[in-house]
C-alpha positions as CSV (number, residue, x, y, z in Angstrom):
1,M,-40.8,-41.4,14.7
2,R,-40.8,-44.6,13.5
3,I,-38.6,-45.4,15.8
4,R,-40.9,-46.8,18.7
5,A,-38.5,-46.1,22.1
6,F,-38.3,-42.2,20.6
7,R,-42.0,-41.7,19.8
8,R,-42.7,-42.9,23.1
9,L,-39.8,-40.6,24.7
10,W,-41.3,-37.8,22.5
11,A,-44.9,-38.5,23.8
12,V,-43.1,-37.8,27.4
13,L,-41.2,-34.9,26.4
14,S,-44.6,-33.1,25.0
15,L,-46.7,-33.6,28.3
16,S,-43.5,-32.5,30.2
17,A,-42.8,-29.2,28.1
18,L,-46.4,-28.8,28.2
19,G,-46.4,-29.4,31.8
20,D,-43.4,-27.0,32.6
21,W,-44.5,-24.1,30.9
22,L,-48.6,-24.8,32.2
23,G,-46.7,-25.0,35.7
24,L,-44.8,-21.5,35.1
25,L,-47.8,-20.0,33.8
26,A,-50.7,-21.3,36.4
27,T,-48.1,-21.1,39.7
28,S,-47.2,-17.5,39.0
29,T,-51.1,-16.9,38.4
30,F,-51.7,-18.8,41.8
31,A,-49.7,-16.8,43.5
32,A,-50.9,-13.5,42.2
33,A,-54.4,-14.2,42.7
34,Q,-53.5,-14.6,46.8
35,V,-53.9,-11.2,47.3
36,D,-55.4,-8.2,46.1
37,N,-52.8,-4.8,46.1
38,S,-51.5,-4.5,42.8
39,L,-48.1,-3.9,44.0
40,A,-48.2,-7.0,46.1
41,K,-49.7,-9.1,42.9
42,G,-46.6,-8.1,40.9
43,A,-44.2,-9.1,43.8
44,A,-46.1,-12.9,44.2
45,F,-45.6,-13.1,40.3
46,G,-42.0,-12.0,40.3
47,T,-41.0,-14.1,43.5
48,V,-42.7,-17.2,42.2
49,I,-40.3,-16.4,38.4
50,A,-37.0,-15.8,40.1
51,V,-37.4,-18.9,42.6
52,R,-37.4,-20.9,38.9
53,L,-33.7,-19.1,38.7
54,L,-32.3,-20.6,42.3
55,P,-31.7,-24.2,41.3
56,A,-29.9,-23.7,38.1
57,L,-27.6,-21.6,40.7
58,I,-27.7,-23.8,43.7
59,L,-28.0,-27.3,41.8
60,G,-27.4,-27.0,38.1
61,P,-23.6,-27.9,37.7
62,M,-24.2,-31.3,40.2
63,A,-27.3,-32.2,38.4
64,G,-25.1,-33.4,35.7
65,V,-23.0,-35.6,37.9
66,L,-26.1,-37.5,38.9
67,A,-27.6,-37.8,35.4
68,D,-24.5,-39.2,34.3
69,R,-24.3,-41.5,37.8
70,F,-27.5,-43.1,37.8
71,D,-29.6,-45.1,35.8
72,R,-31.6,-42.2,33.3
73,R,-35.3,-44.2,33.3
74,F,-34.8,-44.5,36.6
75,T,-33.8,-41.2,37.2
76,M,-36.3,-39.9,34.9
77,A,-39.7,-41.7,36.5
78,V,-38.7,-40.3,40.2
79,C,-38.1,-36.7,39.1
80,D,-41.4,-36.9,37.6
81,V,-43.1,-38.6,40.5
82,I,-41.7,-35.6,42.5
83,R,-43.1,-33.1,40.1
84,F,-46.3,-34.9,40.4
85,V,-46.7,-34.5,43.9
86,F,-45.6,-31.0,44.3
87,F,-47.4,-29.6,41.7
88,L,-50.1,-31.3,42.9
89,S,-49.4,-29.9,46.5
90,I,-49.7,-26.0,45.5
91,P,-53.6,-25.5,44.7
92,L,-54.1,-28.0,48.1
93,A,-52.5,-25.9,50.4
94,T,-55.7,-23.7,50.0
95,L,-57.5,-26.1,51.7
96,F,-55.2,-26.1,55.1
97,T,-54.6,-22.2,55.4
98,D,-56.2,-19.1,54.3
99,N,-52.8,-16.9,55.0
100,P,-51.9,-15.8,52.0
101,A,-48.5,-15.5,52.7
102,L,-48.1,-19.2,53.8
103,V,-49.6,-20.1,50.5
104,I,-47.3,-18.0,48.4
105,G,-44.4,-19.0,50.7
106,W,-45.6,-22.8,49.8
107,A,-45.7,-22.4,46.3
108,A,-42.4,-20.9,46.3
109,V,-40.9,-24.1,48.1
110,A,-42.9,-26.4,45.2
111,T,-41.6,-24.4,42.5
112,F,-37.9,-24.4,44.1
113,V,-38.3,-28.2,44.5
114,I,-39.8,-29.1,41.1
115,E,-36.9,-26.8,38.8
116,A,-34.3,-28.4,41.2
117,V,-35.6,-32.1,39.9
118,A,-36.3,-30.6,36.2
119,M,-32.4,-29.5,36.2
120,L,-31.8,-33.6,37.0
121,W,-34.6,-34.6,34.5
122,T,-33.4,-32.7,31.4
123,P,-29.7,-33.9,30.9
124,A,-30.8,-37.4,31.6
125,K,-33.2,-37.2,29.0
126,E,-31.2,-35.3,26.4
127,A,-27.9,-37.5,27.0
128,A,-30.7,-40.3,26.3
129,V,-31.7,-39.5,23.2
130,P,-29.0,-40.3,21.0
131,N,-28.6,-43.8,22.3
132,L,-32.4,-44.1,20.6
133,V,-31.8,-43.1,17.3
134,P,-29.2,-43.5,14.9
135,R,-26.3,-40.5,14.4
136,A,-27.6,-39.5,11.0
137,R,-31.1,-38.6,12.5
138,L,-30.0,-36.7,15.5
139,E,-30.3,-33.0,14.0
140,A,-34.2,-33.9,13.1
141,T,-34.3,-35.5,16.4
142,N,-33.3,-32.5,17.8
143,Q,-35.6,-30.2,15.6
144,L,-38.6,-32.2,16.6
145,S,-38.3,-32.0,20.3
146,L,-37.0,-28.4,20.5
147,A,-40.0,-27.3,18.0
148,T,-42.2,-28.9,20.6
149,T,-40.5,-27.5,23.3
150,Y,-40.7,-23.7,22.3
151,G,-43.0,-23.4,19.4
152,V,-46.3,-25.9,20.5
153,T,-46.3,-26.1,23.8
154,P,-45.8,-22.9,25.1
155,V,-49.0,-21.6,22.9
156,A,-50.7,-24.6,23.8
157,A,-50.2,-23.5,27.7
158,A,-51.8,-20.1,27.0
159,L,-54.6,-21.3,25.1
160,L,-55.4,-24.2,27.7
161,L,-55.0,-21.4,30.5
162,A,-57.1,-18.9,28.8
163,G,-59.4,-21.5,27.8
164,L,-59.8,-22.9,31.7
165,N,-60.5,-19.0,32.5
166,S,-63.0,-18.5,29.9
167,L,-64.9,-21.6,30.9
168,L,-64.8,-22.1,34.2
169,G,-65.5,-18.1,34.6
170,Q,-69.2,-18.5,33.3
171,W,-70.1,-20.8,36.0
172,D,-70.2,-20.5,39.8
173,V,-67.6,-22.9,41.2
174,P,-66.0,-23.1,44.6
175,E,-62.0,-21.6,45.4
176,W,-60.5,-25.1,44.7
177,A,-61.8,-24.9,41.3
178,E,-60.8,-21.7,40.1
179,A,-59.1,-22.2,36.6
180,T,-55.2,-21.7,38.0
181,D,-56.4,-24.9,40.2
182,V,-57.6,-26.8,37.4
183,A,-54.8,-25.7,35.5
184,L,-52.4,-27.2,38.1
185,Y,-54.1,-30.6,39.2
186,F,-53.9,-31.2,34.8
187,N,-50.3,-30.3,35.0
188,A,-49.2,-32.5,37.7
189,L,-51.3,-35.8,36.1
190,T,-49.0,-35.0,32.9
191,F,-46.2,-35.8,35.2
192,L,-47.2,-39.0,36.9
193,A,-48.4,-40.0,33.0
194,N,-44.9,-39.4,32.3
195,A,-43.4,-41.1,34.7
196,L,-45.6,-44.5,34.0
197,I,-44.4,-44.3,30.1
198,V,-41.0,-43.7,31.2
199,F,-40.5,-46.6,33.5
200,F,-42.8,-49.1,31.8
201,L,-42.9,-48.6,28.3
202,I,-39.3,-46.8,27.2
203,P,-37.0,-49.4,29.1
204,E,-34.2,-48.2,26.3
205,I,-33.4,-45.2,28.3
206,S,-31.6,-47.3,30.5
207,G,-28.0,-47.5,29.8
208,R,-25.8,-45.7,33.0
209,A,-26.3,-48.9,35.3
210,A,-23.6,-50.8,32.9
211,A,-20.9,-47.5,33.2
212,T,-18.8,-49.5,35.6
213,G,-17.9,-53.3,35.3
214,P,-18.5,-55.8,37.8
215,G,-16.8,-55.4,41.2
216,E,-15.9,-51.6,40.3
217,R,-16.4,-49.1,42.6
218,K,-17.9,-45.5,41.0
219,P,-15.8,-42.5,41.8
220,G,-17.1,-40.3,43.8
221,M,-19.4,-37.7,43.0
222,L,-17.0,-34.5,43.7
223,R,-14.8,-36.5,41.6
224,E,-17.4,-36.7,38.4
225,F,-18.1,-33.1,38.9
226,L,-14.6,-31.9,38.7
227,E,-14.1,-34.7,36.1
228,G,-16.7,-33.2,34.3
229,W,-16.0,-29.4,34.4
230,K,-12.0,-30.2,33.5
231,F,-13.7,-32.4,30.1
232,V,-15.6,-28.9,29.3
233,G,-12.7,-26.2,29.7
234,Q,-10.5,-28.6,28.1
235,T,-12.7,-29.4,25.1
236,P,-12.8,-26.9,22.6
237,L,-15.6,-28.2,20.9
238,V,-17.7,-28.3,24.2
239,R,-16.1,-25.0,25.1
240,G,-16.7,-23.1,22.0
241,L,-20.8,-24.6,22.3
242,V,-20.9,-23.2,25.6
243,L,-19.5,-20.4,24.8
244,G,-21.6,-19.5,21.6
245,I,-24.9,-20.8,23.1
246,L,-24.4,-18.5,26.5
247,G,-23.6,-15.8,23.8
248,A,-26.7,-16.2,21.8
249,F,-29.0,-16.2,24.8
250,A,-27.5,-13.6,26.3
251,G,-28.7,-11.2,23.2
252,G,-32.1,-12.7,23.6
253,G,-32.0,-11.7,27.4
254,V,-31.2,-8.5,26.4
255,V,-33.9,-8.3,23.6
256,V,-36.4,-9.5,26.3
257,G,-35.4,-7.3,28.9
258,T,-34.9,-4.0,26.5
259,A,-38.3,-4.9,24.8
260,N,-40.9,-2.9,26.8
261,L,-39.4,0.5,26.5
262,Y,-37.6,-0.1,22.9
263,A,-41.3,-0.3,21.9
264,R,-42.0,2.7,24.0
265,E,-39.2,4.9,22.1
266,L,-40.6,3.3,18.6
267,Y,-44.1,5.0,19.7
268,G,-45.4,1.4,19.6
269,G,-47.1,1.2,23.1
270,D,-47.6,-2.4,24.2
271,A,-48.9,-3.3,21.1
272,A,-45.3,-3.3,20.0
273,F,-44.0,-4.8,22.8
274,F,-45.9,-7.8,22.5
275,L,-45.5,-8.0,18.8
276,L,-41.6,-8.0,19.2
277,F,-41.9,-10.6,22.1
278,A,-43.9,-12.9,19.7
279,T,-41.7,-12.5,16.6
280,L,-38.7,-13.7,19.0
281,F,-40.4,-16.4,19.2
282,I,-41.5,-17.0,15.9
283,G,-37.9,-16.7,14.9
284,L,-36.7,-19.0,17.2
285,A,-39.0,-21.8,16.1
286,G,-38.2,-20.7,12.4
287,G,-34.7,-21.1,13.1
288,I,-35.5,-24.6,14.0
289,V,-37.6,-26.0,11.8
290,A,-36.2,-24.3,8.6
291,G,-32.4,-24.1,9.4
292,P,-30.9,-27.0,8.1
293,R,-33.0,-26.4,5.0
294,L,-31.3,-23.3,4.8
295,V,-27.7,-24.1,5.2
296,G,-27.7,-27.4,3.0
297,A,-24.5,-29.2,3.7
298,L,-22.6,-26.9,5.7
299,S,-20.4,-28.0,8.6
300,R,-22.7,-27.9,11.6
301,R,-20.1,-26.6,13.6
302,R,-19.1,-23.5,11.1
303,W,-23.2,-23.5,11.2
304,F,-23.2,-22.8,15.1
305,G,-20.9,-19.8,14.7
306,L,-22.9,-18.7,12.2
307,S,-25.6,-18.6,13.7
308,I,-24.7,-17.0,17.0
309,I,-23.0,-13.7,14.6
310,L,-26.2,-13.9,12.9
311,A,-28.3,-13.2,16.1
312,A,-25.7,-10.6,17.5
313,G,-25.8,-8.9,14.5
314,S,-29.5,-8.4,14.4
315,V,-29.5,-7.1,17.7
316,I,-27.0,-4.7,16.7
317,V,-29.4,-3.9,13.7
318,L,-32.8,-3.7,16.2
319,A,-30.4,-1.1,18.1
320,L,-30.2,0.9,15.0
321,A,-34.0,0.3,13.3
322,P,-35.6,3.9,13.1
323,Q,-38.9,2.3,12.7
324,L,-41.0,-0.7,14.1
325,A,-41.1,-2.6,10.5
326,F,-37.4,-2.9,11.0
327,A,-37.3,-3.5,14.4
328,V,-39.9,-6.7,13.9
329,T,-37.7,-8.0,11.2
330,A,-34.1,-7.6,13.3
331,T,-35.9,-9.4,15.9
332,L,-37.2,-12.0,13.6
333,F,-33.4,-12.6,12.7
334,V,-32.3,-12.4,16.4
335,G,-34.9,-15.0,17.0
336,A,-34.0,-17.2,14.2
337,G,-29.8,-17.0,14.9
338,A,-30.8,-18.3,18.4
339,G,-32.8,-20.8,17.1
340,M,-30.2,-22.5,14.9
341,A,-27.6,-22.0,17.5
342,F,-29.4,-23.8,19.5
343,L,-30.1,-26.7,17.7
344,S,-27.0,-27.5,16.1
345,G,-25.5,-26.7,19.7
346,T,-27.6,-29.7,20.8
347,T,-27.1,-31.9,18.1
348,L,-23.0,-31.7,18.1
349,L,-23.3,-32.2,21.8
350,G,-25.2,-35.5,21.5
351,G,-23.4,-36.5,18.6
352,E,-19.9,-35.8,19.4
353,V,-19.7,-36.3,23.3
354,D,-18.9,-39.3,24.9
355,D,-22.1,-41.0,26.6
356,E,-20.2,-41.3,29.9
357,V,-20.1,-37.3,30.3
358,R,-22.7,-36.1,28.1
359,G,-25.2,-35.9,31.0
360,R,-22.6,-33.2,32.9
361,A,-22.4,-30.8,29.5
362,F,-25.6,-30.5,29.0
363,A,-25.9,-29.9,32.4
364,V,-23.6,-27.0,32.1
365,V,-25.3,-25.6,29.4
366,Q,-28.5,-26.1,30.3
367,T,-27.5,-24.2,33.4
368,G,-25.8,-21.5,31.8
369,V,-28.7,-20.8,29.2
370,R,-31.3,-20.6,32.1
371,V,-28.8,-18.2,34.4
372,V,-27.6,-16.2,31.8
373,L,-30.9,-15.9,30.1
374,M,-32.7,-14.7,33.8
375,F,-29.9,-12.7,34.6
376,T,-30.0,-10.2,31.2
377,I,-33.5,-10.0,31.1
378,A,-33.4,-9.0,34.7
379,L,-30.1,-6.3,34.5
380,S,-30.9,-4.7,31.3
381,S,-34.6,-4.3,32.4
382,T,-33.0,-2.6,35.3
383,L,-30.4,-0.4,33.4
384,V,-33.0,0.8,30.8
385,G,-35.3,1.6,33.4
386,A,-32.5,3.7,35.4
387,G,-30.8,5.1,32.5
388,G,-33.7,6.9,30.8
389,R,-33.0,8.9,28.0
390,P,-30.5,11.5,28.7
391,T,-30.0,14.6,27.0
392,F,-26.6,16.8,26.4
393,D,-26.6,20.2,25.5
394,L,-24.0,20.6,22.7
395,G,-24.8,24.6,22.5
396,P,-26.1,24.8,19.3
397,F,-28.0,21.5,19.6
398,T,-28.8,19.0,21.9
399,V,-28.4,15.4,21.6
400,E,-30.5,12.6,23.0
401,L,-28.8,9.4,23.6
402,S,-31.4,5.9,23.9
403,T,-30.0,3.7,26.9
404,T,-31.7,1.0,25.1
405,R,-30.0,1.0,22.4
406,I,-26.8,1.8,23.6
407,L,-27.3,-1.6,25.8
408,L,-28.4,-3.4,22.6
409,I,-25.2,-1.9,20.7
410,V,-22.8,-3.4,23.5
411,A,-25.0,-7.2,24.0
412,G,-24.7,-7.1,20.1
413,V,-20.8,-6.7,19.8
414,C,-20.2,-8.7,22.9
415,G,-22.3,-12.1,21.2
416,V,-20.6,-11.3,17.9
417,M,-17.4,-11.7,19.7
418,A,-18.7,-14.9,21.3
419,G,-19.9,-16.2,18.2
420,A,-16.3,-15.5,16.2
421,G,-14.8,-16.9,19.2
422,A,-16.9,-19.7,19.1
423,L,-16.3,-20.4,15.7
424,K,-12.3,-20.0,15.9
425,Q,-12.7,-22.7,18.5
426,M,-14.9,-25.4,16.6
427,D,-14.0,-24.7,13.3
428,D,-13.7,-28.0,11.7
429,K,-12.6,-26.7,8.1
430,H,-9.6,-24.4,9.1
431,G,-8.1,-23.1,5.6
432,V,-11.4,-23.1,3.9
433,P,-12.8,-19.8,3.0
434,L,-16.3,-19.5,5.4
435,L,-18.1,-17.3,2.7
436,A,-17.3,-19.3,-0.2
437,D,-18.2,-22.6,1.8
438,L,-21.5,-21.0,2.8
439,W,-22.4,-20.3,-0.4
440,A,-21.2,-23.6,-2.2
441,S,-22.8,-25.7,1.1
442,V,-26.3,-23.8,0.3
443,R,-26.2,-25.3,-3.3
444,G,-25.4,-28.9,-1.9
445,R,-21.8,-28.4,-2.7
446,P,-19.7,-27.7,0.4
447,L,-15.9,-26.6,-0.4
448,V,-13.8,-29.3,0.5
449,K,-11.2,-29.5,3.9
450,A,-8.0,-30.1,1.7
451,E,-5.9,-32.8,3.0
452,P,-2.5,-32.1,4.5
453,K,0.1,-31.1,1.8
454,P,3.3,-33.1,1.3
455,V,6.1,-30.9,2.7
456,R,9.2,-32.9,1.3
457,G,7.9,-33.6,-2.6
458,L,7.7,-31.3,-5.8
459,F,4.5,-31.5,-7.8
460,L,4.9,-30.8,-11.2
461,V,2.0,-30.5,-14.2
462,F,1.5,-29.6,-17.7
463,E,-1.3,-29.0,-18.9
464,G,-2.7,-27.7,-22.6
465,G,-4.5,-28.9,-25.7
466,D,-4.0,-31.9,-28.0
467,G,-0.7,-31.7,-30.0
468,A,1.3,-29.2,-27.5
469,G,4.3,-31.0,-26.7
470,K,3.2,-32.1,-23.2
471,S,4.7,-35.6,-23.4
472,T,8.1,-34.1,-25.2
473,Q,8.5,-31.6,-22.1
474,V,7.7,-34.2,-19.6
475,N,10.4,-36.8,-20.8
476,L,12.9,-33.6,-21.1
477,L,12.4,-32.2,-17.3
478,A,12.4,-35.8,-16.0
479,D,15.8,-36.7,-17.5
480,A,17.1,-33.2,-16.4
481,L,16.2,-34.1,-12.5
482,R,17.0,-37.7,-12.7
483,R,20.9,-36.3,-14.0
484,A,21.2,-34.3,-10.9
485,G,20.2,-37.2,-8.9
486,R,16.6,-36.5,-7.9
487,D,14.0,-39.0,-7.3
488,V,11.4,-38.1,-10.0
489,V,8.1,-40.2,-10.6
490,V,6.5,-39.3,-14.3
491,T,3.1,-40.0,-14.2
492,R,-0.2,-39.2,-16.5
493,E,-4.0,-38.8,-16.3
494,P,-6.2,-40.9,-17.3
495,G,-4.1,-44.1,-17.2
496,A,-1.5,-44.3,-14.9
497,T,-2.8,-47.1,-13.0
498,T,-4.2,-50.4,-13.8
499,A,-8.1,-49.0,-13.1
500,G,-7.0,-45.6,-14.9
501,A,-6.2,-47.7,-18.0
502,Q,-9.4,-49.2,-18.0
503,I,-10.9,-46.3,-17.7
504,R,-8.7,-44.3,-20.4
505,R,-9.9,-47.0,-22.7
506,L,-13.7,-46.1,-22.2
507,L,-13.1,-42.1,-22.4
508,L,-10.9,-42.4,-25.4
509,E,-11.3,-45.6,-27.3
510,G,-14.9,-46.8,-26.7
511,E,-18.3,-45.2,-27.4
512,A,-18.8,-41.8,-26.3
513,V,-20.4,-41.5,-23.0
514,A,-22.5,-38.6,-21.5
515,P,-20.7,-35.3,-20.7
516,R,-21.8,-35.9,-16.7
517,A,-20.7,-39.5,-16.9
518,E,-17.4,-38.3,-18.6
519,A,-16.7,-35.9,-15.7
520,L,-17.2,-38.7,-13.2
521,L,-15.0,-41.3,-14.7
522,Y,-12.1,-38.5,-15.0
523,A,-12.8,-37.8,-11.1
524,A,-12.6,-41.3,-10.4
525,D,-8.9,-41.5,-12.2
526,R,-7.9,-38.5,-10.7
527,A,-9.0,-40.0,-7.2
528,H,-7.5,-43.1,-7.5
529,H,-4.3,-41.6,-9.0
530,V,-3.5,-39.2,-6.5
531,T,-4.0,-41.7,-3.5
532,T,-2.3,-44.5,-5.0
533,V,0.7,-42.7,-7.1
534,V,1.2,-39.0,-6.4
535,R,0.9,-38.9,-2.6
536,P,3.3,-41.5,-1.7
537,A,5.6,-40.5,-4.1
538,L,5.5,-36.7,-2.8
539,D,5.3,-38.3,0.8
540,R,9.0,-40.1,0.3
541,G,10.1,-36.1,-1.1
542,A,10.1,-37.4,-5.0
543,V,9.4,-35.0,-8.0
544,V,5.9,-35.9,-9.3
545,I,5.7,-34.6,-13.0
546,S,2.2,-35.4,-14.2
547,D,0.7,-35.3,-17.8
548,R,-2.6,-33.5,-17.4
549,Y,-4.2,-33.0,-13.7
550,V,-7.7,-31.2,-12.7
551,D,-7.0,-28.1,-15.4
552,S,-7.8,-30.5,-18.1
553,S,-11.1,-31.5,-16.7
554,L,-12.1,-27.6,-16.2
555,A,-11.1,-27.0,-19.8
556,Y,-12.6,-30.3,-21.2
557,Q,-15.8,-31.2,-19.3
558,G,-16.3,-27.5,-18.5
559,A,-15.6,-25.3,-21.3
560,G,-15.6,-28.0,-24.0
561,R,-18.6,-29.8,-22.4
562,T,-19.9,-26.4,-21.3
563,L,-20.6,-28.4,-17.8
564,P,-21.0,-25.9,-14.7
565,V,-17.2,-25.2,-14.4
566,Q,-17.6,-24.5,-10.7
567,E,-19.2,-28.0,-10.0
568,V,-16.3,-29.7,-11.8
569,A,-13.8,-28.0,-9.8
570,W,-16.0,-29.2,-7.0
571,L,-15.6,-32.8,-8.3
572,S,-12.1,-32.6,-8.6
573,D,-11.0,-30.9,-5.4
574,W,-13.2,-33.4,-3.6
575,A,-11.7,-36.3,-5.7
576,T,-8.0,-35.1,-5.0
577,G,-8.5,-34.0,-1.3
578,G,-8.0,-30.5,-2.3
579,L,-4.2,-31.3,-3.7
580,K,-2.7,-28.8,-5.9
581,P,0.2,-28.6,-8.1
582,D,3.3,-26.5,-7.3
583,L,3.6,-25.2,-10.8
584,V,1.7,-25.8,-13.9
585,V,3.3,-25.5,-17.2
586,L,1.0,-24.4,-19.8
587,L,1.4,-24.7,-23.4
588,D,-0.2,-22.8,-25.5
589,L,-0.6,-23.3,-29.2
590,D,-3.4,-22.5,-31.7
591,P,-5.5,-25.7,-31.7
592,A,-5.4,-26.4,-35.3
593,V,-1.9,-26.4,-35.0
594,G,-2.2,-28.7,-32.1
595,L,-4.7,-31.3,-33.9
596,R,-2.4,-31.6,-37.0
597,R,0.7,-32.6,-35.1
598,A,-1.9,-34.9,-32.8
599,L,-3.1,-36.6,-36.1
600,S,0.6,-36.7,-37.5
601,R,1.9,-38.2,-34.9
602,S,-0.6,-41.1,-33.9
603,G,-2.5,-41.9,-37.2
604,G,-5.9,-41.4,-35.8
605,A,-7.9,-39.5,-33.8
606,D,-9.5,-40.7,-30.2
607,L,-12.8,-39.4,-28.9
608,L,-11.7,-36.0,-27.7
609,E,-9.3,-35.1,-30.8
610,S,-12.3,-35.8,-33.1
611,E,-14.3,-33.3,-31.5
612,S,-14.9,-29.6,-33.6
613,L,-12.4,-27.0,-33.9
614,A,-14.7,-25.0,-31.9
615,F,-14.8,-27.6,-29.1
616,H,-10.9,-27.1,-28.9
617,E,-10.9,-23.4,-29.0
618,R,-13.1,-23.1,-25.7
619,V,-10.6,-25.6,-24.0
620,R,-7.8,-23.4,-24.9
621,Y,-9.4,-20.1,-23.9
622,Q,-10.1,-21.6,-20.7
623,F,-6.8,-22.4,-20.0
624,L,-5.6,-19.5,-20.3
625,D,-8.2,-17.9,-18.1
626,L,-7.3,-20.3,-15.5
627,A,-3.9,-19.3,-15.8
628,A,-4.5,-15.7,-15.6
629,N,-6.8,-15.9,-12.7
630,D,-3.6,-17.6,-10.9
631,S,-0.8,-16.4,-12.7
632,G,1.5,-17.0,-9.4
633,R,1.6,-21.1,-10.1
634,Y,1.0,-21.2,-13.8
635,L,4.0,-21.0,-16.3
636,V,2.7,-20.0,-19.4
637,L,4.7,-20.9,-22.9
638,D,4.4,-20.9,-26.6
639,A,4.4,-24.5,-27.8
640,E,5.4,-23.6,-31.3
641,R,9.0,-22.7,-29.7
642,E,12.0,-25.5,-29.8
643,P,11.3,-27.7,-27.4
644,E,14.6,-27.6,-26.4
645,H,14.3,-23.5,-25.8
646,V,10.7,-24.6,-23.8
647,A,12.6,-27.0,-21.6
648,S,15.1,-24.7,-20.8
649,V,12.7,-22.5,-19.8
650,V,10.9,-25.0,-17.6
651,L,13.6,-26.2,-15.8
652,E,14.9,-22.7,-14.9
653,R,12.0,-22.1,-13.4
654,V,11.7,-25.5,-11.5
655,V,15.2,-24.8,-10.3
656,E,13.4,-22.1,-8.3
657,L,11.0,-24.1,-6.5
658,L,13.4,-27.0,-5.6
659,P,14.4,-26.6,-1.7
660,A,17.8,-24.8,-1.5
661,P,20.1,-27.4,-0.5
662,D,18.8,-29.6,-3.7
663,R,19.1,-27.0,-6.6
664,F,21.6,-27.5,-8.9
665,Q,23.2,-24.7,-11.5
666,R,23.1,-24.3,-14.8
667,R,26.9,-24.2,-16.6
668,S,27.4,-22.1,-20.0
669,D,27.2,-25.2,-22.1
670,D,23.4,-25.6,-21.1
671,R,24.6,-29.2,-18.9
672,V,23.0,-29.9,-16.0
673,T,24.7,-30.6,-12.8
């Protein structure tokens, strides 16, 4: 809201949303008020509602082309002027004719025109927003916009119309000043105000005029239309978004369409229907407002697919709910899932679709949502009304089926499939476990997508406590592989690089640092080490042998320093890009023996070696736990055995990992060829 251009656009959006909802309520009520027969009132009300669907069917696909083709500020201003004129003409029609059919007919015509220009105004506005705010604030921007459109303004419109009815009902006012007429006059003025604000106060919305250079001709509208649909069909992100959003709103439409009869099946009557209807929109607003906080740092592409699955799965739960309390809870989750899907989908469209085709992408979503929502509401309400509750006589007992519940189950299953399909197409973290990533993201530490692992080299790591003989075994293995003609790179952590050597001195020779600082320094060394030494060597097909790697941090900083092991693992995983060794050789040794070896070899203890025996015992058991949890990738050896025997076993295991053409055989005299 500190961004002036967006602040003004948000004011326009608020007025426009209020006008849309007030126009829907007032126009429908106005049409119904022109006749006295209850059946005719229902037909008039339904006719005006149905007319709102027609522009989406007829003009929706072309609206995006126009939004991308013309200057957006000019487009929005002209659309608002047209809406002002036609909303104003609806109540004025009664001044020219007393024929109810003509008045209702004109209201339907005006509604069609108003809805048609709204189909053009909306994608122009949506496509302009990402150009007004920083990309990092786009989600918060959409939260504010959607909460205003679907949370605040519907309630404000209903209260305003109810207030006008109550206020003017106390006075004897002329026919042209009835509550619905006054609401339509006010509504018309909101669109006039919008046109003036957009045209004179928000020049930043403009931008499509520069889409072509001097002397260049714009492509024809048909070509732009076909290119837009081709883009939607061939882009996995947009295709998944459209599939998922339509699936979510189809489920919501079925809930709305079946809610009346469903409420009666729960013996709740009209009060239960209104409760379920209100709960759906409360959930929608809750998902929009609270969703980003709930999922934390989860990938927005994954969040979108999971939101669809949440909404559809809740529809299935709703179908099976035995009591109203369960139904209300399930309905709340249906709305929350749909709200989160709409927010994440809108944010992805605005942030990841190029400006040149953004209007057409938004138009496809807008058209699909309107058509699917209206169609599923109408179809589901018709089916449950016609199906009723058929009873089957099975002899000893009878079975009564609920068409409403069957339809909800079908809608829920289809929605789950749509969400799963969207997630599969849009997932940007293939290979990262979904539920584990969700749980980690809620806690603020999403799992990291592993960088592609080199396919040519072999990455071997030696781990173990101090004095276990890692350096000796590293050198013995390296010598054996080099004699066999292999390209071998021997390295260590920390200290394999110039920067790493400085970090090593800080960690082992300088003043002791806090445990968290120590973990961060090891991660910094590891990130630089992997990027500059390990990956380049693996990429050229070398065998990389490292003295210590990630497991040392898990053991020393995790178990030894008693830091949360999962946090240390996440930090190391992020630092290495998910690079894992092909084999970890764990040299297991009693810490007391290992420390005596280390002290006799070096003559003095570094900061880690000087820690207590209990510290080193925790380190040892953590190493053993890690090996037990991933035994296929570990080779655990007794480090008290003769070094030559240990080296022989290690070499035998490494031979199995080498590519077939490069393997070498051992002769009876134990020489390597």
